[in-house]
XYZ file of C-alpha atoms in Angstrom:
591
model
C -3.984 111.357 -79.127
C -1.878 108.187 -79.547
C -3.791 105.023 -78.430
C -1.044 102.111 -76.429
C -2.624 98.418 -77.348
C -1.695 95.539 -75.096
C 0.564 94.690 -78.010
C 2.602 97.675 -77.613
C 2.927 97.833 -74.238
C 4.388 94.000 -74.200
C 6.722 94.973 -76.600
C 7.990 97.948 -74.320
C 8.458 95.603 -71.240
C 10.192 92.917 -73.122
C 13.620 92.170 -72.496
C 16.098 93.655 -74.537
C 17.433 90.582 -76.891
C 18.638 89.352 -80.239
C 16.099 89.227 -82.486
C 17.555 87.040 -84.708
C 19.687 83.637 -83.329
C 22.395 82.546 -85.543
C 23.204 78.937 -84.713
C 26.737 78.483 -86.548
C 29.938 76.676 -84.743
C 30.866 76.028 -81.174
C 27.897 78.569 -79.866
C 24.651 76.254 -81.445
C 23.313 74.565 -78.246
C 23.701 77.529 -76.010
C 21.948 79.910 -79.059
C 18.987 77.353 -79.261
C 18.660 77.411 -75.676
C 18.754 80.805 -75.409
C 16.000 81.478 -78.291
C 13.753 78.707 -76.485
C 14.397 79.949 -73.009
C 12.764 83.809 -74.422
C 10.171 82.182 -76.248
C 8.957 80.402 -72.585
C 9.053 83.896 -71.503
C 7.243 85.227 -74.851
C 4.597 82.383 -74.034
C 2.796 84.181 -71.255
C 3.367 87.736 -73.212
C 1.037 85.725 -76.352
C -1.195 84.322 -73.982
C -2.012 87.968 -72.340
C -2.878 89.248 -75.978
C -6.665 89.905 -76.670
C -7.815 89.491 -79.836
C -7.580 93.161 -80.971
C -4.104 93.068 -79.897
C -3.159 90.363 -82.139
C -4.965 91.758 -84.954
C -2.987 95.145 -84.373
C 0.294 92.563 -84.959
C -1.488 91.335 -88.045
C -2.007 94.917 -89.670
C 1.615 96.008 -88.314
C 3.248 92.865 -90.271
C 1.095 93.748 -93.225
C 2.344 97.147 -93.653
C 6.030 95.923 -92.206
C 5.458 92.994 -95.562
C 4.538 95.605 -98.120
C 7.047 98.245 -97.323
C 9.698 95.314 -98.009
C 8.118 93.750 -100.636
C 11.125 94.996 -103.013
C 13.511 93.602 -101.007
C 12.173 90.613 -100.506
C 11.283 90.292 -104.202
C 15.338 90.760 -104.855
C 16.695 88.256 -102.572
C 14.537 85.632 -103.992
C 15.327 86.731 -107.114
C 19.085 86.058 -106.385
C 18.457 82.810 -104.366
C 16.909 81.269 -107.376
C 19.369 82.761 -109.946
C 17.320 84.529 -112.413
C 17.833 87.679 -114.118
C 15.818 90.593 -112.414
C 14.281 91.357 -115.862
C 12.953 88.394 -116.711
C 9.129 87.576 -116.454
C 9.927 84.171 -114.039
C 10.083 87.069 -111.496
C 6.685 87.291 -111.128
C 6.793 83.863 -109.625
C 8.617 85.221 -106.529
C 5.963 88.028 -105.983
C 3.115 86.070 -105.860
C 4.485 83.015 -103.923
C 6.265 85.567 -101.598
C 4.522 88.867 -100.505
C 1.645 88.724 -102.337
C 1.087 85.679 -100.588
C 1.998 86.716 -96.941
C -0.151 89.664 -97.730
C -3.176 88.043 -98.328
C -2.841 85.695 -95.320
C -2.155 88.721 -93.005
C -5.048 90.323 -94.433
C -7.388 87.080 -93.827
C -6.029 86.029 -90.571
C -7.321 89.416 -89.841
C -10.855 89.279 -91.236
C -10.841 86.659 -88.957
C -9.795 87.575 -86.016
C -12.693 90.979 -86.998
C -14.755 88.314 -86.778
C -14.224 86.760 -83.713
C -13.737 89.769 -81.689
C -17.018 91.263 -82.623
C -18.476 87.419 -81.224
C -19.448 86.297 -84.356
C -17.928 83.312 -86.538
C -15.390 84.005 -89.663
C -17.936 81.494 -91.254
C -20.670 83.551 -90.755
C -21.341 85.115 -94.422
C -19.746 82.630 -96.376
C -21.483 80.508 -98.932
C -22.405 76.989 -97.838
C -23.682 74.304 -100.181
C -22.800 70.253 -100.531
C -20.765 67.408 -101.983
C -21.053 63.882 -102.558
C -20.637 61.432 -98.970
C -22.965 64.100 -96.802
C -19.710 66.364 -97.144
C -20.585 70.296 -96.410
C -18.459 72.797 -98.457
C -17.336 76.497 -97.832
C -17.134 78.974 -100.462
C -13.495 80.477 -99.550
C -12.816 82.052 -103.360
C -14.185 84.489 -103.943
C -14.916 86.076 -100.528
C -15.149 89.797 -102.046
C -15.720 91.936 -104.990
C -11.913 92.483 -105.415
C -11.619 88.703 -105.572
C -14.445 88.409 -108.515
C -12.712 90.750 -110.484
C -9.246 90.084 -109.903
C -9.424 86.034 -110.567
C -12.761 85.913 -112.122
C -13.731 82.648 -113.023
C -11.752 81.182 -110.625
C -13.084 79.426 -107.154
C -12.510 77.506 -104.269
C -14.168 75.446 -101.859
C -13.084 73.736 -98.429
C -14.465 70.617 -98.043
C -15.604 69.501 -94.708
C -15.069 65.735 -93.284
C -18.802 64.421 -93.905
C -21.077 64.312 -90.965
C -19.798 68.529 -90.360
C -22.800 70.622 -91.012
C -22.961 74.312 -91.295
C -23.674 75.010 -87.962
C -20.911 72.893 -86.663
C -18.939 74.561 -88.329
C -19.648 77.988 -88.136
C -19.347 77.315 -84.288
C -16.303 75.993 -84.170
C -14.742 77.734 -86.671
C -11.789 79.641 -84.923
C -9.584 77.079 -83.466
C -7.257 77.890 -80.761
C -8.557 82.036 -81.422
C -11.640 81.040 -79.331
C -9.705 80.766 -76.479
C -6.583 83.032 -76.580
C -5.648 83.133 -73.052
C -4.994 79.017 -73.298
C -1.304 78.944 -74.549
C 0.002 75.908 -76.191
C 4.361 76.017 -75.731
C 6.633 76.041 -78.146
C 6.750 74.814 -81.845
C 9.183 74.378 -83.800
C 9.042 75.287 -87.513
C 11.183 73.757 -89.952
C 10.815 76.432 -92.951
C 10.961 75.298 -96.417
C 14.049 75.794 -99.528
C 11.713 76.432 -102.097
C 8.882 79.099 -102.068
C 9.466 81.690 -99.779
C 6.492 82.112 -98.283
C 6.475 79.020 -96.726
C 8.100 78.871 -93.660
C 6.458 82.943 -91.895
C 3.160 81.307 -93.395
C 3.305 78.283 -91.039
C 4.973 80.167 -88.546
C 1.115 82.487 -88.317
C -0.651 79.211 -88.338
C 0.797 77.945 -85.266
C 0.274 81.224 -83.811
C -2.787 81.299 -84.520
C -4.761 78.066 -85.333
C -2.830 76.530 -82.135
C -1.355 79.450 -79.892
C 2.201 77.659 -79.999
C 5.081 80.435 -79.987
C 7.135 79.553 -82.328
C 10.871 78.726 -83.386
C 11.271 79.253 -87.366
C 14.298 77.931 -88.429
C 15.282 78.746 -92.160
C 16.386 76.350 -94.668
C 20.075 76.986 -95.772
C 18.923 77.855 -98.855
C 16.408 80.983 -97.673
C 19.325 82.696 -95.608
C 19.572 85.392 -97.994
C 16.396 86.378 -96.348
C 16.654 86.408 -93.114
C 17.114 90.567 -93.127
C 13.636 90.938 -94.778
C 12.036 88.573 -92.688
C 13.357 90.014 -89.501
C 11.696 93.399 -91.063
C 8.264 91.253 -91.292
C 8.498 89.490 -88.895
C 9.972 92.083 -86.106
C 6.106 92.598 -84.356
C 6.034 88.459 -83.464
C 9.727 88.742 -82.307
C 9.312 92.353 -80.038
C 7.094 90.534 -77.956
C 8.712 87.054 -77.828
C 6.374 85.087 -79.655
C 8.922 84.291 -82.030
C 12.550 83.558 -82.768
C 14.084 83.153 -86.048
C 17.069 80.785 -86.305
C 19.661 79.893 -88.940
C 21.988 76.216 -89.229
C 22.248 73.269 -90.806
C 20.620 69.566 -89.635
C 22.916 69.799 -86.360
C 20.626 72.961 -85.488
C 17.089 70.917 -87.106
C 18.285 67.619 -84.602
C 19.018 69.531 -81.576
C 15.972 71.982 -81.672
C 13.386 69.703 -82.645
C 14.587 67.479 -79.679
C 14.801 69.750 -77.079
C 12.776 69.450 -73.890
C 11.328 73.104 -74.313
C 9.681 71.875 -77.496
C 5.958 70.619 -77.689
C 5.576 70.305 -81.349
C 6.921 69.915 -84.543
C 5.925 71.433 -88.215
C 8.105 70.650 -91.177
C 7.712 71.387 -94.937
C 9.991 69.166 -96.827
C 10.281 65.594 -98.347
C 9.178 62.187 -96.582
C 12.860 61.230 -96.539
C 13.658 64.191 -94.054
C 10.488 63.148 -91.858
C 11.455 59.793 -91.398
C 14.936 60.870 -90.800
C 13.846 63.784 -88.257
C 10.777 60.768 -86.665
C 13.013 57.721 -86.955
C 16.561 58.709 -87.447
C 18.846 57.302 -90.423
C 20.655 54.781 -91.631
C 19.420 51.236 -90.656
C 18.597 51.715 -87.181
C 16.308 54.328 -88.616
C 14.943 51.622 -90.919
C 14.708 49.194 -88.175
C 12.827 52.196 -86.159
C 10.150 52.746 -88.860
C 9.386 49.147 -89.588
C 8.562 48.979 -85.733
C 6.845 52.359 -85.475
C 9.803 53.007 -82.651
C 9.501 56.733 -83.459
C 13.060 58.591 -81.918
C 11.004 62.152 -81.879
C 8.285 61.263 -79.103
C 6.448 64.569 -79.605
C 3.996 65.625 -81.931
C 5.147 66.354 -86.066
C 3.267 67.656 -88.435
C 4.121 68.281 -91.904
C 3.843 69.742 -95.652
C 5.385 66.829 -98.082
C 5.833 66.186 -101.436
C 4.907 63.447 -103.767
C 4.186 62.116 -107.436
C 1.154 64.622 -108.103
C -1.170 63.714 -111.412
C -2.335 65.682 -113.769
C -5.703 63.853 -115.439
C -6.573 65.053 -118.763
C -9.792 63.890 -119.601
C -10.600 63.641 -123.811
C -12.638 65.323 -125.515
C -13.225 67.921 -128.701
C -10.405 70.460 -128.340
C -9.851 73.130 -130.778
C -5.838 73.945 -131.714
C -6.533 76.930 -129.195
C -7.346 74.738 -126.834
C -4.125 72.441 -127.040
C -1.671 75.224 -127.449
C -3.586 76.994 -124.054
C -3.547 73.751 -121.981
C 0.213 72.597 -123.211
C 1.560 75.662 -121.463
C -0.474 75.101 -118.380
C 0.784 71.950 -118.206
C 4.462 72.951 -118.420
C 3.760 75.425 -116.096
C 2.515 73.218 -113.514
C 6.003 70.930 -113.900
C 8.164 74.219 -114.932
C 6.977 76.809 -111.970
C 9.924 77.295 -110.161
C 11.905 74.771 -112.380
C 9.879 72.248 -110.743
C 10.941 72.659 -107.190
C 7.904 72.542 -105.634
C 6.030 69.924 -103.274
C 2.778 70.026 -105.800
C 4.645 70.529 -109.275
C 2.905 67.559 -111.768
C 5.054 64.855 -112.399
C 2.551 63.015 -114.629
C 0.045 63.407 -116.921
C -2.582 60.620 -117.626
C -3.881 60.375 -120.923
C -6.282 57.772 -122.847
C -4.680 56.021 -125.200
C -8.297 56.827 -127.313
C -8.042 60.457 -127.054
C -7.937 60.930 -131.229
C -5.827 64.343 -130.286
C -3.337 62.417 -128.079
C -0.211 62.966 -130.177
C -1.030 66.070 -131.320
C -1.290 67.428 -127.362
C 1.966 65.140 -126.369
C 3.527 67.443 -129.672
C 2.250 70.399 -128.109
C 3.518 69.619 -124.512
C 6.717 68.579 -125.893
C 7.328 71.871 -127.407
C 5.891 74.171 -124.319
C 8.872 72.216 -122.149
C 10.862 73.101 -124.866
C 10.477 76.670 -125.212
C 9.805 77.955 -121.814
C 11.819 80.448 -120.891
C 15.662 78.818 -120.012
C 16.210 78.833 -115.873
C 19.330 77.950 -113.196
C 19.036 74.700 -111.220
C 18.993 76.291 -108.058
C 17.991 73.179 -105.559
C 20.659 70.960 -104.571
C 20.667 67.708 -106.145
C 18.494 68.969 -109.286
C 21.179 67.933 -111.776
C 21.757 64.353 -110.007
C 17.312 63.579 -109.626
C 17.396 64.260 -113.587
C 20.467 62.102 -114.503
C 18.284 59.408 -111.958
C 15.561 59.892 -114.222
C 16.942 59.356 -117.678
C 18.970 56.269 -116.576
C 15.737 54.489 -115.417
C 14.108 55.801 -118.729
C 16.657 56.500 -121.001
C 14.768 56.949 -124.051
C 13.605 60.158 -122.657
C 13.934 63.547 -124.632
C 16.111 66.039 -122.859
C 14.405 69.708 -123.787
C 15.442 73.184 -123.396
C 18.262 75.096 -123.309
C 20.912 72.648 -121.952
C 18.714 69.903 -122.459
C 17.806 70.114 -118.322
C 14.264 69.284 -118.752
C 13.063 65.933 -119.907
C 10.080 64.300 -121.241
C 9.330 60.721 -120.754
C 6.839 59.154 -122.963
C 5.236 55.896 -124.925
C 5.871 53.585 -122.023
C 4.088 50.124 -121.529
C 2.478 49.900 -118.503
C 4.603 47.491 -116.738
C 7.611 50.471 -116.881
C 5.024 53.574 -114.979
C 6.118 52.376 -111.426
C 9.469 54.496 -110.755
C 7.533 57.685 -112.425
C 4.450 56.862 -110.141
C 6.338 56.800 -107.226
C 9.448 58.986 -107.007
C 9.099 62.030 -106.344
C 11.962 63.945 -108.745
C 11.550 67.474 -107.475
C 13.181 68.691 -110.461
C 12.144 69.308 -114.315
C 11.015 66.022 -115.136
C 7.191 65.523 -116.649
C 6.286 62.157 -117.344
C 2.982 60.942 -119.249
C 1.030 57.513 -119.409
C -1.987 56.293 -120.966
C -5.026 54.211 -120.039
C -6.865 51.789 -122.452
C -10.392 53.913 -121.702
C -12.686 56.534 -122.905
C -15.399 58.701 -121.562
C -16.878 58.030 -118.099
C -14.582 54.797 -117.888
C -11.416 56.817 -118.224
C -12.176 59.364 -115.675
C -13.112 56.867 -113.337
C -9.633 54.452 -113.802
C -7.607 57.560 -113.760
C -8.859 58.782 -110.420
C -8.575 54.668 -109.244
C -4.835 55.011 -110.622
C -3.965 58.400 -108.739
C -5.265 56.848 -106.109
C -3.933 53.392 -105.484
C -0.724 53.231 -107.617
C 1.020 57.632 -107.312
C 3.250 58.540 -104.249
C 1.695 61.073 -102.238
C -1.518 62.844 -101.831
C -0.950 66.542 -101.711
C -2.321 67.884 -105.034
C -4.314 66.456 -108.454
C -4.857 68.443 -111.257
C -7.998 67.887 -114.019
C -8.086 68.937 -117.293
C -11.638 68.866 -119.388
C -13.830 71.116 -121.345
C -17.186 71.850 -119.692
C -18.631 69.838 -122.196
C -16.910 67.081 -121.384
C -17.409 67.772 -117.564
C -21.114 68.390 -118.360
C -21.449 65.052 -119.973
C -19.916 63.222 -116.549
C -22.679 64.581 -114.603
C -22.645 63.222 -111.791
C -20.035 60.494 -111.983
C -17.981 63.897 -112.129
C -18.151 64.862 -108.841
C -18.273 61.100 -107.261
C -14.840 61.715 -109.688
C -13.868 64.079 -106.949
C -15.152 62.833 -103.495
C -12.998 59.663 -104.226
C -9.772 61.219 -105.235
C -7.824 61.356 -102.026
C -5.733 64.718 -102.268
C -5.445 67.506 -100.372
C -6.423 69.965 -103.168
C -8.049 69.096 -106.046
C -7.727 71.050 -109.382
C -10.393 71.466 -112.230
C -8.960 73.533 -115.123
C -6.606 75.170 -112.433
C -3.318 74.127 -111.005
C -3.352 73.286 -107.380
C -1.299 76.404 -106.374
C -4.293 78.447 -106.637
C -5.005 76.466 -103.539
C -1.722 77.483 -101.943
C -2.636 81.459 -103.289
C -5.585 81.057 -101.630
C -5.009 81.758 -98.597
C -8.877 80.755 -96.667
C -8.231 77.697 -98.850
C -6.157 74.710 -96.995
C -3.170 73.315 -98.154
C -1.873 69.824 -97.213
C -2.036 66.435 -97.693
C -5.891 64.582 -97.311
C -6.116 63.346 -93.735
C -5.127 59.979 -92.501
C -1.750 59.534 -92.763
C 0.679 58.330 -89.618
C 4.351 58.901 -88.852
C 5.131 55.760 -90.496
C 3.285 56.104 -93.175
C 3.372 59.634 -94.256
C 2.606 60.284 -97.509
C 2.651 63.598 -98.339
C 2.156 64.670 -94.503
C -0.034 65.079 -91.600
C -1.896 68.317 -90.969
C -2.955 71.357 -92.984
C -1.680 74.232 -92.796
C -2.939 78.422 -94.370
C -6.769 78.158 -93.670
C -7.069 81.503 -92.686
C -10.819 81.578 -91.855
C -9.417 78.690 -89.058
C -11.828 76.018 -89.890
C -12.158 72.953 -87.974
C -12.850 69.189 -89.827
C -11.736 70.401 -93.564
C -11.081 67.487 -94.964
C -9.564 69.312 -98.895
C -9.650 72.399 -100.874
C -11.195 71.822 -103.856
C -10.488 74.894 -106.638
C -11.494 75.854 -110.031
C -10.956 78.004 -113.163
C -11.518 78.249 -116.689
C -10.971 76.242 -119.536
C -10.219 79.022 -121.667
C -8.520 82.207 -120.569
C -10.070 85.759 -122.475
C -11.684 86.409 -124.808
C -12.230 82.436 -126.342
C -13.627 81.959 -122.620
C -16.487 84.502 -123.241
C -16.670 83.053 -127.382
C -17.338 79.146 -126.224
C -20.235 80.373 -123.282
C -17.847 80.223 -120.018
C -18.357 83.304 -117.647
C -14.805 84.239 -117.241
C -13.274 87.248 -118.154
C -9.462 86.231 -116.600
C -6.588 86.224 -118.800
C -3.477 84.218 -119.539
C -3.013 83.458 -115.437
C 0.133 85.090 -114.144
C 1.821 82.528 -112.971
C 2.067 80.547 -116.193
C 5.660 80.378 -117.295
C 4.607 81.447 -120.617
C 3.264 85.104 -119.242
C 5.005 87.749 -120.899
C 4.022 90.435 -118.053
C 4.031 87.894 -115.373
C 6.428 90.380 -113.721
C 4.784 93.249 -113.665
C 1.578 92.223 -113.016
C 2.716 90.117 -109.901
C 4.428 93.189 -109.039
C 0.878 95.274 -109.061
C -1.020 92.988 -107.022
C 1.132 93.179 -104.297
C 0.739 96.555 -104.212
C -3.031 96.080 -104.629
C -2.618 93.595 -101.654
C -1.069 95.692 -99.988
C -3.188 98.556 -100.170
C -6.906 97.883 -102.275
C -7.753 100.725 -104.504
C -10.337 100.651 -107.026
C -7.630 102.706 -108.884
C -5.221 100.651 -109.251
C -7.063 98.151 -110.888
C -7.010 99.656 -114.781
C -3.047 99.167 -114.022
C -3.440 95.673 -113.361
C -5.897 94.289 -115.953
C -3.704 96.361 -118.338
C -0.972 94.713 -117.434
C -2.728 91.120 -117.218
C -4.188 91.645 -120.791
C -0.379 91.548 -122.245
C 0.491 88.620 -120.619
């Protein structure tokens, strides 16, 4: 006996349309207008959805997401130019499907959750943080997490004041009343990872009930077939409408009447030019807060983000280990992403400070060579060398550089531009101990761009030692996601995690955005995601006393198998088997 949801019987009655709108020449307006005018329609079809008919959506995009995951796999492979047999492929399974799949799959758990009237909060581990701040356990949330990234956590931090029962209550969001509809919001997707842009598209779905216009970057066309695969449930019954163009389609769509809100992921330059407009009436606009975009924006940014490396008693192991991490966290992607470290902060006491600047130096060096994919990549790096042109150019090509033993007064422009390209800078402060780890979270703080993501590097002796001035360390650093022997992706991987900038910034004053965006559990008040891993990967982890049995991670750049083994757990993600695990850990282990 076949069972018709809600779901599918909305998608029967729809109107017959394109489910993709290309918006190229002469026919741009009308194409917009026409997308926005069925998504009006597709509002009341959302808003008659119950919760179990949403979540049938959810498990029909999951299956939709891993039956494509091949496809997708290849045209990111070919949008960022690399050869389908190298390793960097990994990258694009675990920041693409792998990703989507484990928000599907939350989103789901959550909507379980709310269905059966209880709250997605309900079994999670609670405990505290400095400032009366409550924190949620959100990695690991199952046994397949603890094995899969063991060692590894992650914890949402509430805005203090939030207790547990606050926020088990509210905990939810716009899913706690379905039937109340929100309009139309527009979704500027992103050029780099390509998860980004159906990832927000879900969250203002779900964590607002906004329909939703995604409109691609140029650069993620190449896409557009597999997402219109994925994506084809959301689209069948007019709750979304995926769009193509350049800034002409951006302007005219985030401007139109129809819409209510705004989400961008992108840089602060294209906010204030999207908020304010350009040129020097634009200027003149932001200096008065005379905002040209009256309606609501949110946003995903960039900015300078820090990597603190706190001294102690490393062992060669140690240095080689943490070198590559580092490179990994400026080379992911070739650096084109919004939370890629910039800088590293070092004290100028560290006794093993040249020989981990050495070791850095030659983990840039030797990472595995890569195209320049993002517009502008080759000009940002000339930008960089001019202003510091003692600095080493390093790989293949010489399209990475290094900039190092600067005086003080010459950190500024590496503070606070934002290169989005292969450019790693370091600086050192005249402190040790307790001292340094304070001044470096002061500096991150008051003198880098943006607030998005902070990585820190120590061994858990060194933590140990901080005690408690370690974790006042981390209720004063104002990011987003904070990092302790982890890079702040695992906080975009994570998909219960959230992931944007700390709260507080304004249109004129964006930083590295407003808003959050994943947060699949849909709590209310988080105030940043705060993540976690070990110092050492297998098997010196279990020799020095940490409880970690995880690898070489698979997204360093370094990971021989990071290919394969991104390839396996989207299969695992797609469909959890206790037997496919041996495959994976196999795999993993020859990283």
């Amino acid at each position: 006996m076949t069972t018709t949801t809600g779901a599918d019987k909305l998608t029967s009655e729809a109107t017959p349309h394109l489910h993709t709108v290309p918006t190229t020449g002469a026919d741009t307006q009308s194409a917009v207008d026409a997308a926005l005018a069925d998504l009006s329609r597709g509002e009341e079809n959302w808003g008659r959805l119950t919760l179990a008919d949403r979540r049938a959506l959810l498990e029909r995009m999951h299956a939709l997401t891993s039956a494509h995951a091949q496809e997708w796999v290849t045209a990111a492979t070919s949008i960022k130019g690399l050869d389908p047999s190298s390793s960097l492929v990994g990258e694009e399974w675990l920041s693409g499907p792998y990703s989507m799949l484990g928000a599907l799959g939350a989103l789901s758990h959550t909507l379980t959750a709310l269905e059966a009237g209880t709250s997605p909060l309900a079994d999670v581990k609670f405990g505290t943080a400095p400032g009366g701040r409550t924190t949620v356990s959100v990695l690991p949330l199952n046994i397949y997490d603890r094995l899969l990234l063991n060692g590894f956590t992650g914890e949402v931090w509430l805005k203090p004041g939030i207790d547990r029962a606050t926020a088990q209550r509210s905990a939810g969001l716009a899913q706690l009343d379905p039937a109340r509809t929100a309009g139309i919001g527009v979704v500027l997707g992103a050029g780099n990872i390509t998860s980004i842009a159906p990832l927000d598209a879900l969250y203002e779905l779900l964590a607002f009930n906004r329909v939703v216009a995604l409109k691609l970057n140029p650069i993620m066309d190449p896409l557009l077939p597999v997402f219109e695969k994925v994506l084809a449930p959301l689209v069948d019954i007019g709750a979304l409408r995926l769009l193509t163009g350049g800034a002409d389609v951006g302007t005219y769509l985030v401007r139109h009447d129809r819409v209510d809100h705004v989400h961008m992921t992108g840089s602060s330059l294209t906010h204030d030019a999207i908020v304010f407009g350009t040129g020097n009436d634009g200027a003149a606009r932001k200096a008065t807060n005379d905002p040209i975009l009256t309606k609501d924006i949110s946003s995903e940014l960039g900015g300078v983000s820090p990597t603190i490396v706190l001294p102690g008693e490393w062992s060669r192991a140690d240095i080689l280990f943490q070198a590559e991490h580092v490179a990994t966290q400026r080379l992911h992607n070739s650096g084109y992403n919004c939370v890629a470290s910039q800088v590293v902060v070092l004290s100028s006491e560290w006794k093993q400070r040249d020989e981990f600047v050495a070791a850095l130096r030659a983990a840039l060096d030797r990472a595995p060579a890569r195209t320049p994919y993002y517009p502008g990549s080759d000009r940002r790096v000339s930008d960089a060398t001019a202003t510091y042109p003692s600095a080493e150019r390093l790989g293949d090509g010489g399209g990475r550089v290094l900039i190092t033993d600067l005086n003080p007064g010459e950190y500024a422009p590496l503070l606070q531009t934002e290169y989005f390209a292969p450019v790693m800078g370091v600086i050192e402060l005249p402190y040790s101990g307790a001292a340094f780890a304070a001044k470096a979270a002061q500096a991150a703080n008051e003198e880098f761009t943006g607030t998005l993501g902070i990585n820190i590097i120590g061994t858990p002796a060194t933590i140990k030692g901080l005690g408690e001035k370690f974790d006042t360390m981390l209720a004063e650093l104002r990011y987003g996601t904070i990092a302790v022997n982890a890079w702040t992706a695992l906080g975009f991987l994570t998909a219960s995690a959230t992931w944007g900038a700390y709260p507080g910034h304004t249109i004129d004053d964006v930083q590295s955005g407003i808003g959050i965006v994943h947060n699949a559990l849909l709590i209310d008040g988080a105030e940043r995601t705060v993540v976690r891993g070990p110092f050492r990967p297998l098997s010196r982890s279990l020799i020095n006393g940490e409880l970690s049995i995880s690898p070489k991670p698979p997204w360093f750049v370094t990971n021989k198998t990071a290919a394969s083994t991104g390839k396996l757990l989207t299969a695992f993600a797609g469909a959890p088997s206790w037997s496919k695990l041996p495959a994976i850990f196999a795999s993993a282990l020859r990283g």
